[in-house]
Coordinates of C-alpha atoms and ligand atoms in Angstrom, one line a residue:
M30 CA -13.1 24.8 -0.6
R31 CA -10.7 23.9 2.3
E32 CA -12.2 22.0 5.3
D33 CA -10.1 20.7 8.2
A34 CA -13.1 19.3 9.9
V35 CA -13.0 15.9 11.6
I36 CA -15.3 13.8 9.4
D37 CA -17.9 16.4 9.3
A38 CA -21.0 15.5 7.3
H39 CA -20.8 18.7 5.3
A40 CA -17.3 17.8 4.0
L41 CA -18.4 14.2 3.2
D42 CA -21.4 15.5 1.3
W43 CA -19.2 17.9 -0.6
L44 CA -16.8 15.1 -1.5
A45 CA -19.5 12.7 -2.4
E46 CA -20.8 15.2 -4.9
R47 CA -17.3 15.6 -6.4
L48 CA -17.0 11.9 -6.7
R49 CA -20.4 11.5 -8.4
S50 CA -19.5 14.1 -11.0
A51 CA -15.8 13.1 -11.5
G52 CA -15.0 11.1 -14.6
A53 CA -11.9 9.6 -13.0
V54 CA -11.1 9.1 -9.3
T55 CA -7.7 7.7 -8.1
A56 CA -7.1 6.4 -4.6
M57 CA -3.7 5.6 -3.1
T58 CA -3.3 3.7 0.2
G59 CA -0.5 3.1 2.6
A60 CA 0.0 1.0 5.7
G61 CA -2.6 3.0 7.7
I62 CA -5.6 1.4 5.9
S63 CA -4.4 -2.1 7.1
A64 CA -3.6 -1.0 10.6
E65 CA -7.2 -1.8 11.8
S66 CA -6.7 -5.3 10.3
G67 CA -3.9 -5.8 12.8
V68 CA -1.1 -5.4 10.2
P69 CA 1.7 -3.2 11.7
T70 CA 2.4 0.1 10.0
F71 CA 6.0 1.1 9.3
R72 CA 6.3 4.4 11.2
G73 CA 3.4 4.1 13.7
T74 CA 3.9 3.5 17.5
D75 CA 4.2 -0.3 16.9
G76 CA 5.7 0.4 13.5
L77 CA 8.0 -2.1 11.8
W78 CA 10.7 0.5 11.3
R79 CA 10.8 1.1 15.1
T80 CA 11.7 -2.5 15.8
Y81 CA 13.6 -3.5 12.7
S82 CA 15.9 -1.4 10.4
A83 CA 14.8 -1.1 6.8
S84 CA 18.5 -1.2 5.8
D85 CA 18.8 -4.7 7.5
L86 CA 15.7 -6.2 6.0
A87 CA 14.2 -4.3 3.0
T88 CA 17.2 -3.6 0.7
P89 CA 19.0 -5.8 -1.9
E90 CA 22.2 -5.5 0.1
A91 CA 20.5 -7.0 3.2
F92 CA 19.2 -9.9 1.2
A93 CA 22.7 -10.5 -0.3
R94 CA 24.2 -10.3 3.2
D95 CA 21.7 -12.5 5.0
P96 CA 18.9 -14.0 2.9
R97 CA 17.7 -16.2 5.8
L98 CA 17.2 -13.2 8.1
V99 CA 15.2 -11.4 5.4
W100 CA 13.1 -14.5 4.6
D101 CA 12.4 -15.1 8.3
W102 CA 11.2 -11.5 8.6
Y103 CA 8.9 -11.8 5.5
R104 CA 7.6 -15.2 6.7
W105 CA 6.8 -13.6 10.1
R106 CA 4.9 -10.8 8.2
Q107 CA 3.2 -13.5 6.1
G108 CA 2.0 -15.1 9.3
I109 CA 0.4 -11.8 10.5
I110 CA -1.1 -10.8 7.2
G111 CA -2.4 -14.4 6.6
R112 CA -4.4 -14.1 9.8
A113 CA -5.6 -10.6 9.0
Q114 CA -9.0 -9.8 7.4
P115 CA -9.9 -6.9 5.2
N116 CA -11.6 -4.1 7.3
P117 CA -14.5 -1.7 6.6
G118 CA -12.0 0.7 4.9
H119 CA -10.8 -2.0 2.4
L120 CA -14.5 -3.1 1.8
A121 CA -15.7 0.5 1.2
L122 CA -13.0 1.0 -1.4
A123 CA -14.1 -2.1 -3.2
R124 CA -17.7 -0.8 -3.2
L125 CA -16.4 2.6 -4.5
Q126 CA -14.7 0.8 -7.3
S127 CA -17.9 -1.0 -8.3
R128 CA -19.9 2.2 -8.2
L129 CA -17.5 4.7 -9.8
P130 CA -16.6 3.6 -13.4
G131 CA -13.3 5.7 -13.6
F132 CA -12.0 4.5 -10.2
R133 CA -8.4 3.4 -10.0
L134 CA -6.8 1.9 -6.8
I135 CA -3.0 2.3 -6.2
T136 CA -1.4 0.8 -3.1
Q137 CA 2.0 0.9 -1.4
N138 CA 0.9 -2.1 0.7
V139 CA 2.2 -5.6 -0.1
D140 CA -0.5 -7.4 2.0
G141 CA -3.0 -8.2 -0.8
L142 CA -5.9 -7.1 1.5
H143 CA -7.5 -4.9 -1.2
Q144 CA -7.8 -7.9 -3.5
R145 CA -9.2 -10.0 -0.7
A146 CA -11.8 -7.2 -0.1
G147 CA -12.9 -7.6 -3.8
C148 CA -10.8 -4.9 -5.5
R149 CA -9.8 -5.5 -9.0
D150 CA -6.8 -4.3 -11.1
V151 CA -5.0 -3.0 -8.0
V152 CA -1.7 -1.2 -8.9
E153 CA 0.8 -2.7 -6.4
L154 CA 3.6 -0.1 -6.4
H155 CA 5.8 -2.0 -4.0
G156 CA 5.0 -5.6 -4.9
N157 CA 3.2 -8.4 -3.0
I158 CA 4.3 -10.5 0.0
W159 CA 2.5 -13.6 -1.5
R160 CA 4.8 -13.7 -4.5
A161 CA 8.5 -14.5 -4.9
R162 CA 10.8 -14.1 -7.8
C163 CA 14.2 -15.3 -9.0
A164 CA 17.0 -13.3 -7.2
R165 CA 19.2 -13.7 -10.3
G166 CA 16.4 -12.3 -12.5
C167 CA 15.7 -15.4 -14.8
G168 CA 12.1 -14.3 -14.7
V169 CA 10.6 -17.0 -12.6
L170 CA 7.7 -15.9 -10.3
A171 CA 6.6 -18.2 -7.5
D172 CA 3.3 -18.2 -5.5
Q173 CA 3.9 -18.0 -1.8
S174 CA 0.4 -18.4 -0.6
G175 CA 1.5 -21.8 0.6
N176 CA 3.1 -20.0 3.5
A177 CA -0.2 -18.6 4.7
P178 CA -1.2 -19.9 8.2
G179 CA -3.5 -22.9 7.8
A180 CA -2.4 -23.4 4.2
A181 CA -1.4 -27.0 3.3
A182 CA 2.2 -27.0 4.7
S183 CA 4.4 -26.1 1.8
D184 CA 7.1 -28.8 1.4
Q185 CA 9.6 -26.0 1.8
G186 CA 9.8 -26.2 5.6
D187 CA 12.3 -23.5 6.7
R188 CA 14.6 -24.2 3.8
L189 CA 15.3 -21.0 1.7
P190 CA 13.2 -21.1 -1.5
V191 CA 15.2 -21.9 -4.6
C192 CA 14.5 -21.1 -8.2
P193 CA 14.6 -23.9 -10.8
C194 CA 17.6 -22.1 -12.3
G195 CA 19.5 -22.8 -9.0
A196 CA 19.5 -19.2 -7.7
L197 CA 17.6 -18.2 -4.5
L198 CA 14.0 -16.9 -4.8
R199 CA 13.5 -13.5 -3.1
P200 CA 10.2 -11.8 -2.0
D201 CA 8.6 -10.1 -5.1
I202 CA 8.8 -6.8 -3.2
V203 CA 10.4 -3.4 -4.1
W204 CA 13.1 -2.7 -1.7
F205 CA 14.7 0.6 -0.9
G206 CA 17.1 1.7 -3.6
E207 CA 15.3 -0.5 -6.1
A208 CA 13.3 0.7 -9.1
L209 CA 9.5 0.2 -9.1
D210 CA 8.0 -2.0 -11.9
R211 CA 7.9 0.3 -15.0
D212 CA 4.4 -0.6 -16.1
Q213 CA 2.9 -0.3 -12.6
L214 CA 4.6 3.1 -12.1
D215 CA 3.5 4.4 -15.5
L216 CA -0.1 3.3 -14.8
A217 CA 0.0 5.1 -11.4
V218 CA 1.4 8.3 -12.9
R219 CA -1.2 8.3 -15.7
S220 CA -4.0 7.7 -13.3
A221 CA -2.8 10.5 -11.0
S222 CA -2.4 12.9 -13.9
A223 CA -5.9 12.2 -15.3
C224 CA -8.1 12.1 -12.2
A225 CA -10.5 14.8 -10.9
V226 CA -10.2 13.5 -7.3
F227 CA -7.1 11.9 -5.7
L228 CA -7.7 10.2 -2.3
A229 CA -4.5 9.7 -0.3
I230 CA -5.4 7.2 2.5
G231 CA -3.4 6.1 5.5
T232 CA 0.0 7.1 4.1
S233 CA 2.8 9.1 5.8
A234 CA 3.7 10.4 2.3
L235 CA 7.4 10.0 3.0
V236 CA 8.5 7.3 0.5
Y237 CA 9.1 8.2 -3.1
P238 CA 8.1 8.0 -5.9
A239 CA 4.7 7.0 -4.3
A240 CA 4.6 10.2 -2.2
G241 CA 4.9 12.2 -5.4
L242 CA 1.7 10.9 -7.0
P243 CA -0.8 13.1 -5.0
L244 CA 1.4 16.1 -6.0
V245 CA 1.2 15.1 -9.7
A246 CA -2.6 14.9 -9.3
G247 CA -2.8 18.3 -7.6
R248 CA -0.6 19.9 -10.3
A249 CA -2.9 18.4 -13.0
G250 CA -5.9 20.2 -11.3
A251 CA -7.4 17.3 -9.2
V252 CA -8.8 17.8 -5.7
V253 CA -6.4 16.1 -3.4
V254 CA -8.1 14.6 -0.3
E255 CA -6.1 13.3 2.6
V256 CA -7.6 10.6 5.0
N257 CA -5.3 10.2 7.9
L258 CA -5.3 10.2 11.7
E259 CA -2.6 12.9 11.7
D260 CA -0.8 15.6 9.7
T261 CA 1.7 14.5 7.0
P262 CA 4.0 16.4 4.6
L263 CA 1.0 16.1 2.2
T264 CA -1.4 17.9 4.4
P265 CA -0.5 21.5 3.2
H266 CA -1.1 20.4 -0.4
A267 CA -4.5 18.8 0.3
G268 CA -7.7 20.5 -0.8
L269 CA -9.7 18.5 1.8
V270 CA -8.4 16.8 5.0
L271 CA -10.5 14.2 6.7
R272 CA -8.9 13.5 10.0
G273 CA -10.1 10.1 11.0
S274 CA -9.5 6.4 10.6
A275 CA -9.8 4.9 7.1
A276 CA -12.2 2.2 8.5
E277 CA -14.6 5.0 9.7
V278 CA -14.2 7.7 7.0
L279 CA -14.4 5.5 3.9
P280 CA -17.7 3.7 4.7
A281 CA -19.2 7.1 5.8
L282 CA -18.2 8.6 2.5
E283 CA -19.4 5.6 0.4
A284 CA -22.7 5.7 2.2
R285 CA -23.2 9.3 1.0
L286 CA -22.5 8.5 -2.7
Ligands
BV8_308 C1 14.0 4.2 -5.6 C2 8.2 -2.6 0.4 C3 15.7 4.5 -7.2 C4 9.0 -3.2 1.5 C5 8.6 -0.2 0.5 C6 13.3 11.4 -3.2 C7 13.5 12.0 -2.0 C8 14.0 11.3 -0.9 C9 14.3 9.9 -0.9 C10 14.1 9.3 -2.1 C11 13.6 10.0 -3.2 N1 13.6 9.1 -4.2 C12 14.0 7.9 -3.8 C13 14.3 8.0 -2.5 C14 14.7 6.9 -1.7 C15 13.6 6.0 -1.1 C16 12.7 6.9 -0.3 O1 11.7 7.4 -0.6 N2 13.2 6.9 1.0 C17 12.4 7.7 2.0 C18 12.4 6.9 3.3 C19 12.9 9.0 2.2 N3 12.8 5.4 -2.2 C20 13.2 4.3 -2.7 O2 14.2 3.7 -2.4 C21 12.4 3.7 -3.9 N4 13.3 3.3 -4.9 O3 14.0 5.4 -5.4 O4 14.8 3.6 -6.5 C22 16.0 3.9 -8.5 C23 15.3 4.4 -9.5 C24 15.6 3.9 -10.8 C25 16.5 2.8 -10.9 C26 17.1 2.3 -9.7 C27 16.8 2.8 -8.5 C28 11.7 2.4 -3.4 C29 10.7 2.7 -2.3 C30 9.9 1.4 -2.0 C31 10.5 0.7 -0.7 N5 9.6 -0.4 -0.3 N6 7.8 -1.3 0.8 C32 8.2 -4.0 2.5 O5 7.0 -3.7 2.7 O6 8.7 -4.9 3.1 S1 8.2 1.3 1.2 C33 7.2 1.0 2.6 O7 7.3 2.1 3.4 C34 5.7 0.9 2.2 O8 5.5 0.2 1.1 C35 5.3 2.3 2.2 O9 5.6 2.8 0.9 C36 6.3 3.0 3.1 C37 5.6 3.2 4.4 O10 4.8 4.3 4.3 P1 3.2 4.2 4.6 O11 2.6 3.0 3.9 O12 2.7 5.5 4.5 O13 3.2 3.7 6.2 P2 3.7 4.6 7.5 O14 3.7 3.6 8.6 O15 4.9 5.4 7.2 O16 2.5 5.6 7.7 C38 1.2 5.1 8.0 C39 0.3 6.4 8.0 O17 -1.0 6.0 8.2 C40 0.6 7.4 9.0 O18 0.6 8.7 8.4 C41 -0.5 7.2 10.1 O19 -0.8 8.5 10.7 C42 -1.6 6.7 9.2 N7 -2.6 5.9 9.9 C43 -2.3 4.9 10.8 N8 -3.5 4.3 11.2 C44 -4.5 4.8 10.4 C45 -3.9 5.8 9.6 N9 -4.6 6.5 8.7 C46 -6.0 6.3 8.6 N10 -6.6 5.3 9.3 C47 -5.9 4.6 10.2 N11 -6.5 3.6 11.0
ZN309 ZN1 15.9 -18.2 -11.7

């Protein structure tokens, strides 16, 4: 059944029935789910990539060239994200996870808002802004939550964070041209290939390999559902398109479960 209705009750009832009978359900989110928490998206009107260039800030080359510029940008984003609250979209996904045994949540977001909404075992494809790791790769991981607004001022001041091995620490984030964490990617591909329903929520479906996951699910026979304010390259491949904001559509869906 293909429905391009704007959040029509019939489509939500149909989907709720599919979720109830599905053994495994996988949801993947992008920046759109955090937009209503005040976290800028990447490609939206106030999107990060409109103001800043990804190649200047989110690549290993950019960090090698100017680590202070990169850290200043991530600390600015930590400021915004630290003041943000999970919204009804994040909270509805946490409730879906508690009500659907085979539910798996995958995110491209680095903001940690799903975990703050109560979601467990979130597959973070692109890392997390509240973690840093050794830029030389000695394996050290460092908690950055001290940078959150209101957190006890970390003794770091605006010095660049340094690893005990003497190298710089870098944000524990997957930058363009960098491989995703093998285990996280495997888990995501396995969940996509084994689910009966795949929900693609608030993503422009442009960045790979994440954008390939709904297609993996569709090829494996899952119903692919897109929740977005607008069309994306994924729209033609979706079995159901719910045109609306994540903070409205997801609570309405969960309420019908
Ligand atoms: C790699 C961390 C190789 C940084 C990020 C195949 C084809 C073409 C290109 C490639 C390919 N394979 C690889 C590439 C290159 C590249 C890529 O995909 N480039 C794109 C731009 C073409 N991929 C990579 O570089 C990946 N690495 O391939 O490595 C390799 C392999 C092995 C060994 C060595 C190397 C790494 C990609 C990860 C990069 N890091 N994030 C940071 O955050 O600082 S990606 C970053 O951008 C996000 O994490 C996210 O993934 C992406 C942004 O997309 P969205 O989240 O979808 O956000 P966007 O703003 O675009 O869209 C928001 C959507 O929400 C919109 O549709 C909007 O309508 C909607 N919306 C808005 N409000 C709402 C809403 N919807 C609902 N409700 C609302 N309220
Ligand atoms: Zn180190």
